[in-house]
Amino acid sequence: MTPDYDAVIVGAGFSGIYLLHKLRGAGFNVLLIDAAAQPGGIWYWNRYPGARVDSQVPLYEFSLPQVWRTWNWSERFPGWEELRAYFRHVCDTLNLWPDMRMGTRVDEARFDEAGSQWSLHLDAGETVTARFLLPALGFASKPYVPNLPGLDTFAGEWCHTARWPQDGIDLAGRKIGLIGTGASGVQVAQEAAKCADRLTLFQRTPILALPMRQEPLAEAEQAQEKQGYPDIFRQRRQTSGGFECQSLEVSALDVSDKERDAHFEDLWQRGGLKFWYHNFADMLTNREANRHAYDFWRDKVRARIDDPALAQKLAPANPPHPFGTKRPSLEQNYYEIFAQDNVALVDLKETPITNITPEGIETGGAAYDCDLIVFATGFDAGRGGLIDMNITGRDGLGLSQAWEDGLRAYLGMTVSGFPNMLFAYGPLSPSGFSNGPTTAEIQGDWICDYLVWLREECISAFDAQAEAEKGWTEMVAQAGAMTLFPEADSWYMGANIPGKKRQLINFPSVAGYAALCDDVAGDAYRGFTTETHL
Ligand code: NA7
């Protein structure tokens, strides 16, 4: 039984597009499928006002010279429209369109033992088969909407930020209830505050947001900066977050107060996520070091808020969690909007939401009239999209069943019992901790090399060994235990989804991850069982 394709990739974000390019170049017969009408992955679904990337140009793009030489950005932190246009440019430049099927959802994927191949059921009713299944769904393809009593009675409009209607929602003059203050909540709030009749922001945990310092980018400036791109792209593979640099080698506790503050100030002025990824060596491992960073952040933010009660809610005297153990977002004027008459903050720690009524949102003591409720409440990160694809491996084992007691994966790319499947940007890989394209390229290169090796070895089926998978899963947990991440109720820890097992869902170093994957490749791809039928 010859399958229709050597490989089917699911997802047209950075990982899927890169995989398609690489595998085609290696002579494989590949099809890419995506439910979205256009490529861009997260930038197709997250098209709410203000949606933009938190990695500065040129970090958040492919390192392929034919792509970056022919592309210019208009801003240092590009927005969703420009990111979508970039993806179209990539597909044009690499001539990928003929092998992409957009607007098609994979409803179900089943491994067929006899043929050592995957059978995919598409929503159009069609079935396609492939030797290899390569889901590239991103870490945040399944939005989370909390189960609030009465939502079905709400008379207005509601939506999740990641399911924003493609023809948009006009926020002008609306009475908006915005739930959630993560990266998405901050971005929506800044836009809604400009034009809403009333914006009520429901905050459970304050976001520890950093100044973006957005700036326009001229073509001439980029032409000059492009000379340094190859070095930057090389460098980003060698850092822990996939950015252009990483934490210092010095402890925050081994420098004087003056030196420490000078470094904090420098990072603050430079803007972006640098205060997170280019800070002292022990900021994410030592409470005392971390507290210095928090206190600096708090004082900077408080200086922008006149009302002391509001300042305590947005930037509390004591940290709600160690700084950086929840993803800090970037802001442009977030702390100023609360001084506007049309913006109010509701602290859900004081007054939790009790229910939704036809008119709006009720908390213990008050009712807030809304005609639009926006859920910026995050994602079932890592596993959600994969589980929704209804993947069934060997012996009828479903992926949701395999992950019932927690996420397990070998190399953060494959699960024992699911032969011939490698996912990109999935759980127990650096995904959520990484600047996206960096890990997309590292994994894309590795997967392509592996499939070439399998072809050369005439191997028709591989499966991760249970022991190797156990070792990898435990290693990620141990790495996490050496950090402060377990102290926060974050999506990094799976703690944002009721019933999800608490565990670090991402590998905490891009460079470390790349080295381990290379090592496995150099050792004849240890940790897999293989079958030769070809
Ligand atoms: P996040 O970062 O998961 O943020 C979700 C926000 O929603 C966060 O403030 C949550 O508060 C809040 N939330 C979640 N559930 C509830 C309920 N039930 N009630 C009130 N508030 C709630 O998602 P984003 O979309 O902002 O960002 C995701 C990633 O995209 C981000 O990390 C970047 O990598 C880009 P909590 O903090 O849990 O108390």
mmCIF file of C-alpha atoms in Angstrom, residues 93-405:
data_model
loop_
_atom_site.group_PDB
_atom_site.id
_atom_site.type_symbol
_atom_site.label_atom_id
_atom_site.label_comp_id
_atom_site.label_asym_id
_atom_site.label_seq_id
_atom_site.Cartn_x
_atom_site.Cartn_y
_atom_site.Cartn_z
ATOM 1 C CA THR A 93 9.229 33.341 -2.711
ATOM 2 C CA LEU A 94 9.610 29.645 -1.943
ATOM 3 C CA ASN A 95 6.809 28.721 -4.361
ATOM 4 C CA LEU A 96 5.032 26.697 -1.683
ATOM 5 C CA TRP A 97 1.411 27.262 -2.712
ATOM 6 C CA PRO A 98 1.073 24.202 -4.991
ATOM 7 C CA ASP A 99 1.664 21.906 -2.017
ATOM 8 C CA MET A 100 -0.570 23.730 0.448
ATOM 9 C CA ARG A 101 -4.219 23.068 1.013
ATOM 10 C CA MET A 102 -5.701 25.903 3.044
ATOM 11 C CA GLY A 103 -9.221 26.022 4.475
ATOM 12 C CA THR A 104 -9.146 22.283 5.207
ATOM 13 C CA ARG A 105 -9.240 20.793 8.679
ATOM 14 C CA VAL A 106 -7.877 17.394 9.684
ATOM 15 C CA ASP A 107 -10.708 15.885 11.742
ATOM 16 C CA GLU A 108 -8.990 12.658 12.607
ATOM 17 C CA ALA A 109 -5.658 10.893 12.128
ATOM 18 C CA ARG A 110 -5.229 7.154 12.557
ATOM 19 C CA PHE A 111 -2.099 5.019 12.290
ATOM 20 C CA ASP A 112 -2.548 2.016 10.076
ATOM 21 C CA GLU A 113 -0.274 -0.709 11.396
ATOM 22 C CA ALA A 114 -0.441 -2.937 8.332
ATOM 23 C CA GLY A 115 0.658 -0.241 5.913
ATOM 24 C CA SER A 116 2.911 1.657 8.372
ATOM 25 C CA GLN A 117 1.171 4.849 7.376
ATOM 26 C CA TRP A 118 -1.237 7.485 8.608
ATOM 27 C CA SER A 119 -4.735 7.904 7.371
ATOM 28 C CA LEU A 120 -6.130 11.420 7.736
ATOM 29 C CA HIS A 121 -9.785 12.248 7.584
ATOM 30 C CA LEU A 122 -10.410 15.764 6.279
ATOM 31 C CA ASP A 123 -13.468 17.874 7.001
ATOM 32 C CA ALA A 124 -14.355 17.896 3.307
ATOM 33 C CA GLY A 125 -15.025 14.168 3.678
ATOM 34 C CA GLU A 126 -11.859 13.092 1.914
ATOM 35 C CA THR A 127 -9.181 10.738 3.267
ATOM 36 C CA VAL A 128 -5.476 11.113 2.512
ATOM 37 C CA THR A 129 -2.662 8.781 3.529
ATOM 38 C CA ALA A 130 0.944 9.554 4.371
ATOM 39 C CA ARG A 131 3.975 7.659 5.620
ATOM 40 C CA PHE A 132 4.720 10.400 8.138
ATOM 41 C CA LEU A 133 2.367 12.649 10.082
ATOM 42 C CA LEU A 134 3.904 15.993 11.006
ATOM 43 C CA PRO A 135 1.558 18.157 13.090
ATOM 44 C CA ALA A 136 2.903 21.717 13.353
ATOM 45 C CA LEU A 137 0.069 23.293 15.284
ATOM 46 C CA GLY A 138 1.971 25.753 17.445
ATOM 47 C CA PHE A 139 1.725 25.814 21.223
ATOM 48 C CA ALA A 140 -1.430 27.912 21.351
ATOM 49 C CA SER A 141 -3.924 26.578 18.850
ATOM 50 C CA LYS A 142 -6.634 25.711 21.351
ATOM 51 C CA PRO A 143 -8.193 28.739 23.043
ATOM 52 C CA TYR A 144 -9.423 28.425 26.607
ATOM 53 C CA VAL A 145 -12.760 29.972 27.580
ATOM 54 C CA PRO A 146 -13.568 29.570 31.287
ATOM 55 C CA ASN A 147 -16.841 27.989 32.129
ATOM 56 C CA LEU A 148 -18.729 31.010 33.507
ATOM 57 C CA PRO A 149 -22.340 30.384 34.489
ATOM 58 C CA GLY A 150 -24.815 32.310 32.361
ATOM 59 C CA LEU A 151 -22.588 32.966 29.346
ATOM 60 C CA ASP A 152 -25.223 31.390 27.127
ATOM 61 C CA THR A 153 -27.739 33.996 28.327
ATOM 62 C CA PHE A 154 -25.555 36.986 27.405
ATOM 63 C CA ALA A 155 -27.466 39.269 25.035
ATOM 64 C CA GLY A 156 -24.394 40.969 23.570
ATOM 65 C CA GLU A 157 -21.515 39.615 21.525
ATOM 66 C CA TRP A 158 -18.605 37.634 22.944
ATOM 67 C CA CYS A 159 -15.444 36.092 21.588
ATOM 68 C CA HIS A 160 -12.009 34.794 22.498
ATOM 69 C CA THR A 161 -9.035 36.810 21.252
ATOM 70 C CA ALA A 162 -7.821 33.823 19.221
ATOM 71 C CA ARG A 163 -11.177 33.401 17.506
ATOM 72 C CA TRP A 164 -11.665 37.015 16.530
ATOM 73 C CA PRO A 165 -13.978 37.201 13.503
ATOM 74 C CA GLN A 166 -11.994 37.567 10.294
ATOM 75 C CA ASP A 167 -14.060 40.608 9.297
ATOM 76 C CA GLY A 168 -13.295 42.227 12.645
ATOM 77 C CA ILE A 169 -15.316 43.794 15.449
ATOM 78 C CA ASP A 170 -15.623 47.542 15.704
ATOM 79 C CA LEU A 171 -14.720 48.492 19.277
ATOM 80 C CA ALA A 172 -15.755 52.125 18.917
ATOM 81 C CA GLY A 173 -18.513 53.176 21.279
ATOM 82 C CA ARG A 174 -18.860 49.694 22.772
ATOM 83 C CA LYS A 175 -19.238 48.732 26.421
ATOM 84 C CA ILE A 176 -16.513 46.135 26.655
ATOM 85 C CA GLY A 177 -15.810 43.639 29.407
ATOM 86 C CA LEU A 178 -12.282 42.289 28.889
ATOM 87 C CA ILE A 179 -11.354 39.204 30.919
ATOM 88 C CA GLY A 180 -7.655 38.358 31.232
ATOM 89 C CA THR A 181 -4.497 40.419 31.425
ATOM 90 C CA GLY A 182 -1.901 38.316 29.636
ATOM 91 C CA ALA A 183 -0.153 39.406 26.432
ATOM 92 C CA SER A 184 -3.431 39.349 24.488
ATOM 93 C CA GLY A 185 -5.426 41.205 27.162
ATOM 94 C CA VAL A 186 -2.861 44.002 27.319
ATOM 95 C CA GLN A 187 -2.868 44.435 23.551
ATOM 96 C CA VAL A 188 -6.658 44.529 23.264
ATOM 97 C CA ALA A 189 -6.937 46.890 26.246
ATOM 98 C CA GLN A 190 -4.596 49.445 24.701
ATOM 99 C CA GLU A 191 -6.677 49.555 21.501
ATOM 100 C CA ALA A 192 -10.089 49.377 23.146
ATOM 101 C CA ALA A 193 -9.204 52.230 25.520
ATOM 102 C CA LYS A 194 -8.819 54.519 22.502
ATOM 103 C CA CYS A 195 -12.381 54.190 21.307
ATOM 104 C CA ALA A 196 -14.663 52.221 23.660
ATOM 105 C CA ASP A 197 -17.495 53.937 25.440
ATOM 106 C CA ARG A 198 -16.437 51.919 28.467
ATOM 107 C CA LEU A 199 -13.699 49.340 28.942
ATOM 108 C CA THR A 200 -13.814 47.250 32.105
ATOM 109 C CA LEU A 201 -10.748 45.098 32.538
ATOM 110 C CA PHE A 202 -11.189 42.040 34.763
ATOM 111 C CA GLN A 203 -7.804 41.180 36.245
ATOM 112 C CA ARG A 204 -7.070 37.995 38.180
ATOM 113 C CA THR A 205 -3.288 38.347 38.263
ATOM 114 C CA PRO A 206 -1.455 41.534 37.326
ATOM 115 C CA ILE A 207 0.707 41.208 34.230
ATOM 116 C CA LEU A 208 4.316 42.216 34.797
ATOM 117 C CA ALA A 209 4.530 44.064 31.487
ATOM 118 C CA LEU A 210 7.658 45.576 29.985
ATOM 119 C CA PRO A 211 7.996 48.648 27.768
ATOM 120 C CA MET A 212 7.926 47.701 24.085
ATOM 121 C CA ARG A 213 9.535 50.865 22.701
ATOM 122 C CA GLN A 214 7.971 50.405 19.306
ATOM 123 C CA GLU A 215 9.558 52.326 16.451
ATOM 124 C CA PRO A 216 8.991 52.688 12.715
ATOM 125 C CA LEU A 217 11.547 50.984 10.477
ATOM 126 C CA ALA A 218 12.733 52.594 7.277
ATOM 127 C CA GLU A 219 13.934 50.526 4.334
ATOM 128 C CA ALA A 220 17.342 52.191 4.280
ATOM 129 C CA GLU A 221 17.854 51.393 7.954
ATOM 130 C CA GLN A 222 16.951 47.751 7.357
ATOM 131 C CA ALA A 223 19.235 47.527 4.343
ATOM 132 C CA GLN A 224 22.081 48.432 6.645
ATOM 133 C CA GLU A 225 20.953 46.132 9.451
ATOM 134 C CA LYS A 226 20.646 43.222 7.021
ATOM 135 C CA GLN A 227 24.409 43.005 6.836
ATOM 136 C CA GLY A 228 24.282 41.673 10.377
ATOM 137 C CA TYR A 229 21.362 39.269 9.862
ATOM 138 C CA PRO A 230 23.400 36.102 9.165
ATOM 139 C CA ASP A 231 25.254 36.578 12.468
ATOM 140 C CA ILE A 232 22.023 37.228 14.351
ATOM 141 C CA PHE A 233 20.343 34.154 12.871
ATOM 142 C CA ARG A 234 23.343 32.019 13.766
ATOM 143 C CA GLN A 235 23.474 33.491 17.230
ATOM 144 C CA ARG A 236 19.792 32.974 18.036
ATOM 145 C CA ARG A 237 20.267 29.187 17.793
ATOM 146 C CA GLN A 238 22.897 29.382 20.499
ATOM 147 C CA THR A 239 20.886 31.132 23.177
ATOM 148 C CA SER A 240 18.466 29.802 25.748
ATOM 149 C CA GLY A 241 15.426 31.683 24.412
ATOM 150 C CA GLY A 242 16.224 31.723 20.714
ATOM 151 C CA PHE A 243 16.809 35.474 20.836
ATOM 152 C CA GLU A 244 19.951 37.364 19.826
ATOM 153 C CA CYS A 245 21.426 37.179 23.324
ATOM 154 C CA GLN A 246 20.702 35.487 26.634
ATOM 155 C CA SER A 247 21.133 36.015 30.360
ATOM 156 C CA LEU A 248 24.413 37.371 31.700
ATOM 157 C CA GLU A 249 26.850 34.988 33.296
ATOM 158 C CA VAL A 250 26.964 37.015 36.494
ATOM 159 C CA SER A 251 24.646 36.654 39.501
ATOM 160 C CA ALA A 252 22.477 39.598 40.514
ATOM 161 C CA LEU A 253 23.836 39.013 44.008
ATOM 162 C CA ASP A 254 27.487 39.355 43.025
ATOM 163 C CA VAL A 255 27.292 42.953 41.890
ATOM 164 C CA SER A 256 26.813 46.180 43.834
ATOM 165 C CA ASP A 257 23.359 47.776 44.081
ATOM 166 C CA LYS A 258 24.573 50.483 41.745
ATOM 167 C CA GLU A 259 25.813 48.027 39.112
ATOM 168 C CA ARG A 260 22.645 45.970 39.361
ATOM 169 C CA ASP A 261 20.399 48.983 38.915
ATOM 170 C CA ALA A 262 22.519 50.235 36.037
ATOM 171 C CA HIS A 263 22.006 46.951 34.184
ATOM 172 C CA PHE A 264 18.285 46.915 34.951
ATOM 173 C CA GLU A 265 18.015 50.495 33.707
ATOM 174 C CA ASP A 266 19.894 49.705 30.514
ATOM 175 C CA LEU A 267 17.562 46.778 29.757
ATOM 176 C CA TRP A 268 14.548 48.890 30.585
ATOM 177 C CA GLN A 269 15.598 51.654 28.214
ATOM 178 C CA ARG A 270 16.402 49.222 25.411
ATOM 179 C CA GLY A 271 12.875 47.856 25.651
ATOM 180 C CA GLY A 272 11.291 44.615 24.445
ATOM 181 C CA LEU A 273 11.681 41.347 26.306
ATOM 182 C CA LYS A 274 15.357 41.952 27.061
ATOM 183 C CA PHE A 275 14.592 42.612 30.724
ATOM 184 C CA TRP A 276 13.410 38.994 30.732
ATOM 185 C CA TYR A 277 16.004 37.202 28.606
ATOM 186 C CA HIS A 278 19.140 39.363 29.003
ATOM 187 C CA ASN A 279 19.004 39.797 32.759
ATOM 188 C CA PHE A 280 21.246 38.370 35.498
ATOM 189 C CA ALA A 281 22.190 34.676 35.406
ATOM 190 C CA ASP A 282 20.105 33.717 38.427
ATOM 191 C CA MET A 283 17.014 35.842 37.904
ATOM 192 C CA LEU A 284 14.903 32.787 37.149
ATOM 193 C CA THR A 285 16.569 30.451 39.634
ATOM 194 C CA ASN A 286 17.172 32.460 42.801
ATOM 195 C CA ARG A 287 14.405 34.158 44.787
ATOM 196 C CA GLU A 288 16.582 36.943 46.091
ATOM 197 C CA ALA A 289 17.986 37.762 42.650
ATOM 198 C CA ASN A 290 14.496 37.621 41.240
ATOM 199 C CA ARG A 291 13.178 39.960 43.918
ATOM 200 C CA HIS A 292 15.645 42.647 42.863
ATOM 201 C CA ALA A 293 14.265 42.471 39.325
ATOM 202 C CA TYR A 294 10.688 42.581 40.585
ATOM 203 C CA ASP A 295 11.309 45.578 42.809
ATOM 204 C CA PHE A 296 12.927 47.483 39.956
ATOM 205 C CA TRP A 297 9.996 46.648 37.670
ATOM 206 C CA ARG A 298 7.442 47.602 40.338
ATOM 207 C CA ASP A 299 8.985 50.991 41.041
ATOM 208 C CA LYS A 300 9.197 51.828 37.346
ATOM 209 C CA VAL A 301 5.553 50.978 36.811
ATOM 210 C CA ARG A 302 4.326 52.695 39.949
ATOM 211 C CA ALA A 303 5.993 55.909 38.826
ATOM 212 C CA ARG A 304 3.458 55.935 35.974
ATOM 213 C CA ILE A 305 0.339 55.499 38.138
ATOM 214 C CA ASP A 306 -0.968 58.384 40.281
ATOM 215 C CA ASP A 307 -3.645 56.529 42.246
ATOM 216 C CA PRO A 308 -1.955 54.478 45.039
ATOM 217 C CA ALA A 309 -4.830 51.942 45.247
ATOM 218 C CA LEU A 310 -4.633 51.341 41.499
ATOM 219 C CA ALA A 311 -0.835 51.126 41.701
ATOM 220 C CA GLN A 312 -1.153 48.393 44.337
ATOM 221 C CA LYS A 313 -3.454 46.384 42.042
ATOM 222 C CA LEU A 314 -1.344 46.755 38.906
ATOM 223 C CA ALA A 315 2.112 46.619 40.496
ATOM 224 C CA PRO A 316 1.743 45.170 44.021
ATOM 225 C CA ALA A 317 4.287 45.863 46.731
ATOM 226 C CA ASN A 318 5.067 42.134 46.847
ATOM 227 C CA PRO A 319 5.381 40.004 43.720
ATOM 228 C CA PRO A 320 2.299 37.947 42.752
ATOM 229 C CA HIS A 321 4.818 35.386 41.420
ATOM 230 C CA PRO A 322 8.556 35.501 40.767
ATOM 231 C CA PHE A 323 9.298 37.936 37.961
ATOM 232 C CA GLY A 324 9.370 36.229 34.557
ATOM 233 C CA THR A 325 7.875 32.924 35.668
ATOM 234 C CA LYS A 326 4.729 33.983 33.836
ATOM 235 C CA ARG A 327 5.347 35.365 30.375
ATOM 236 C CA PRO A 328 5.838 39.143 30.669
ATOM 237 C CA SER A 329 4.095 40.936 27.826
ATOM 238 C CA LEU A 330 5.152 44.134 26.113
ATOM 239 C CA GLU A 331 3.100 47.289 26.537
ATOM 240 C CA GLN A 332 3.044 50.701 24.931
ATOM 241 C CA ASN A 333 0.703 52.757 27.148
ATOM 242 C CA TYR A 334 -0.978 50.077 29.245
ATOM 243 C CA TYR A 335 -0.364 51.708 32.610
ATOM 244 C CA GLU A 336 -1.671 55.074 31.408
ATOM 245 C CA ILE A 337 -5.056 53.886 30.103
ATOM 246 C CA PHE A 338 -6.411 53.379 33.621
ATOM 247 C CA ALA A 339 -6.285 57.127 34.216
ATOM 248 C CA GLN A 340 -8.886 57.590 31.460
ATOM 249 C CA ASP A 341 -12.551 58.093 32.432
ATOM 250 C CA ASN A 342 -13.688 55.310 30.094
ATOM 251 C CA VAL A 343 -11.416 52.623 31.611
ATOM 252 C CA ALA A 344 -11.858 50.722 34.882
ATOM 253 C CA LEU A 345 -10.036 47.823 36.517
ATOM 254 C CA VAL A 346 -11.834 45.117 38.490
ATOM 255 C CA ASP A 347 -9.639 43.009 40.757
ATOM 256 C CA LEU A 348 -10.976 39.456 40.583
ATOM 257 C CA LYS A 349 -8.910 38.424 43.597
ATOM 258 C CA GLU A 350 -11.111 40.780 45.667
ATOM 259 C CA THR A 351 -14.371 40.211 43.797
ATOM 260 C CA PRO A 352 -14.426 37.134 41.552
ATOM 261 C CA ILE A 353 -16.841 36.871 38.642
ATOM 262 C CA THR A 354 -19.912 35.004 39.848
ATOM 263 C CA ASN A 355 -21.900 34.851 36.624
ATOM 264 C CA ILE A 356 -22.761 36.365 33.287
ATOM 265 C CA THR A 357 -26.217 37.873 32.835
ATOM 266 C CA PRO A 358 -27.960 39.014 29.641
ATOM 267 C CA GLU A 359 -26.673 42.523 30.426
ATOM 268 C CA GLY A 360 -23.090 41.801 31.344
ATOM 269 C CA ILE A 361 -20.729 40.525 34.032
ATOM 270 C CA GLU A 362 -21.476 40.182 37.741
ATOM 271 C CA THR A 363 -18.958 39.924 40.525
ATOM 272 C CA GLY A 364 -19.697 39.468 44.209
ATOM 273 C CA GLY A 365 -20.784 43.046 44.765
ATOM 274 C CA ALA A 366 -21.379 44.676 41.404
ATOM 275 C CA ALA A 367 -22.846 44.329 37.927
ATOM 276 C CA TYR A 368 -21.003 45.634 34.855
ATOM 277 C CA ASP A 369 -23.062 46.362 31.755
ATOM 278 C CA CYS A 370 -21.410 45.133 28.567
ATOM 279 C CA ASP A 371 -22.395 44.713 24.942
ATOM 280 C CA LEU A 372 -19.147 42.895 24.143
ATOM 281 C CA ILE A 373 -17.223 40.420 26.299
ATOM 282 C CA VAL A 374 -13.688 39.630 25.193
ATOM 283 C CA PHE A 375 -12.032 36.528 26.616
ATOM 284 C CA ALA A 376 -8.266 37.032 26.601
ATOM 285 C CA THR A 377 -8.052 33.936 28.759
ATOM 286 C CA GLY A 378 -5.270 32.010 27.077
ATOM 287 C CA PHE A 379 -4.883 28.518 25.706
ATOM 288 C CA ASP A 380 -4.673 24.850 26.546
ATOM 289 C CA ALA A 381 -1.034 25.231 25.591
ATOM 290 C CA GLY A 382 1.062 22.452 24.137
ATOM 291 C CA ARG A 383 -1.433 19.640 24.011
ATOM 292 C CA GLY A 384 -4.799 21.256 23.136
ATOM 293 C CA GLY A 385 -4.603 21.394 19.352
ATOM 294 C CA LEU A 386 -2.988 17.961 19.105
ATOM 295 C CA ILE A 387 -5.681 16.354 21.230
ATOM 296 C CA ASP A 388 -8.399 18.017 19.151
ATOM 297 C CA MET A 389 -6.948 16.429 16.016
ATOM 298 C CA ASN A 390 -8.186 13.064 17.321
ATOM 299 C CA ILE A 391 -4.920 11.240 16.775
ATOM 300 C CA THR A 392 -4.984 7.476 17.270
ATOM 301 C CA GLY A 393 -1.752 5.502 17.358
ATOM 302 C CA ARG A 394 -0.925 1.849 17.865
ATOM 303 C CA ASP A 395 -3.530 -0.520 19.356
ATOM 304 C CA GLY A 396 -6.242 2.113 19.215
ATOM 305 C CA LEU A 397 -4.480 4.366 21.728
ATOM 306 C CA GLY A 398 -5.742 7.952 21.509
ATOM 307 C CA LEU A 399 -3.360 10.831 22.194
ATOM 308 C CA SER A 400 -5.698 12.248 24.835
ATOM 309 C CA GLN A 401 -5.561 8.852 26.582
ATOM 310 C CA ALA A 402 -1.775 8.715 26.284
ATOM 311 C CA TRP A 403 -1.567 12.121 27.974
ATOM 312 C CA GLU A 404 -4.238 11.477 30.617
ATOM 313 C CA ASP A 405 -1.656 11.376 33.429
#
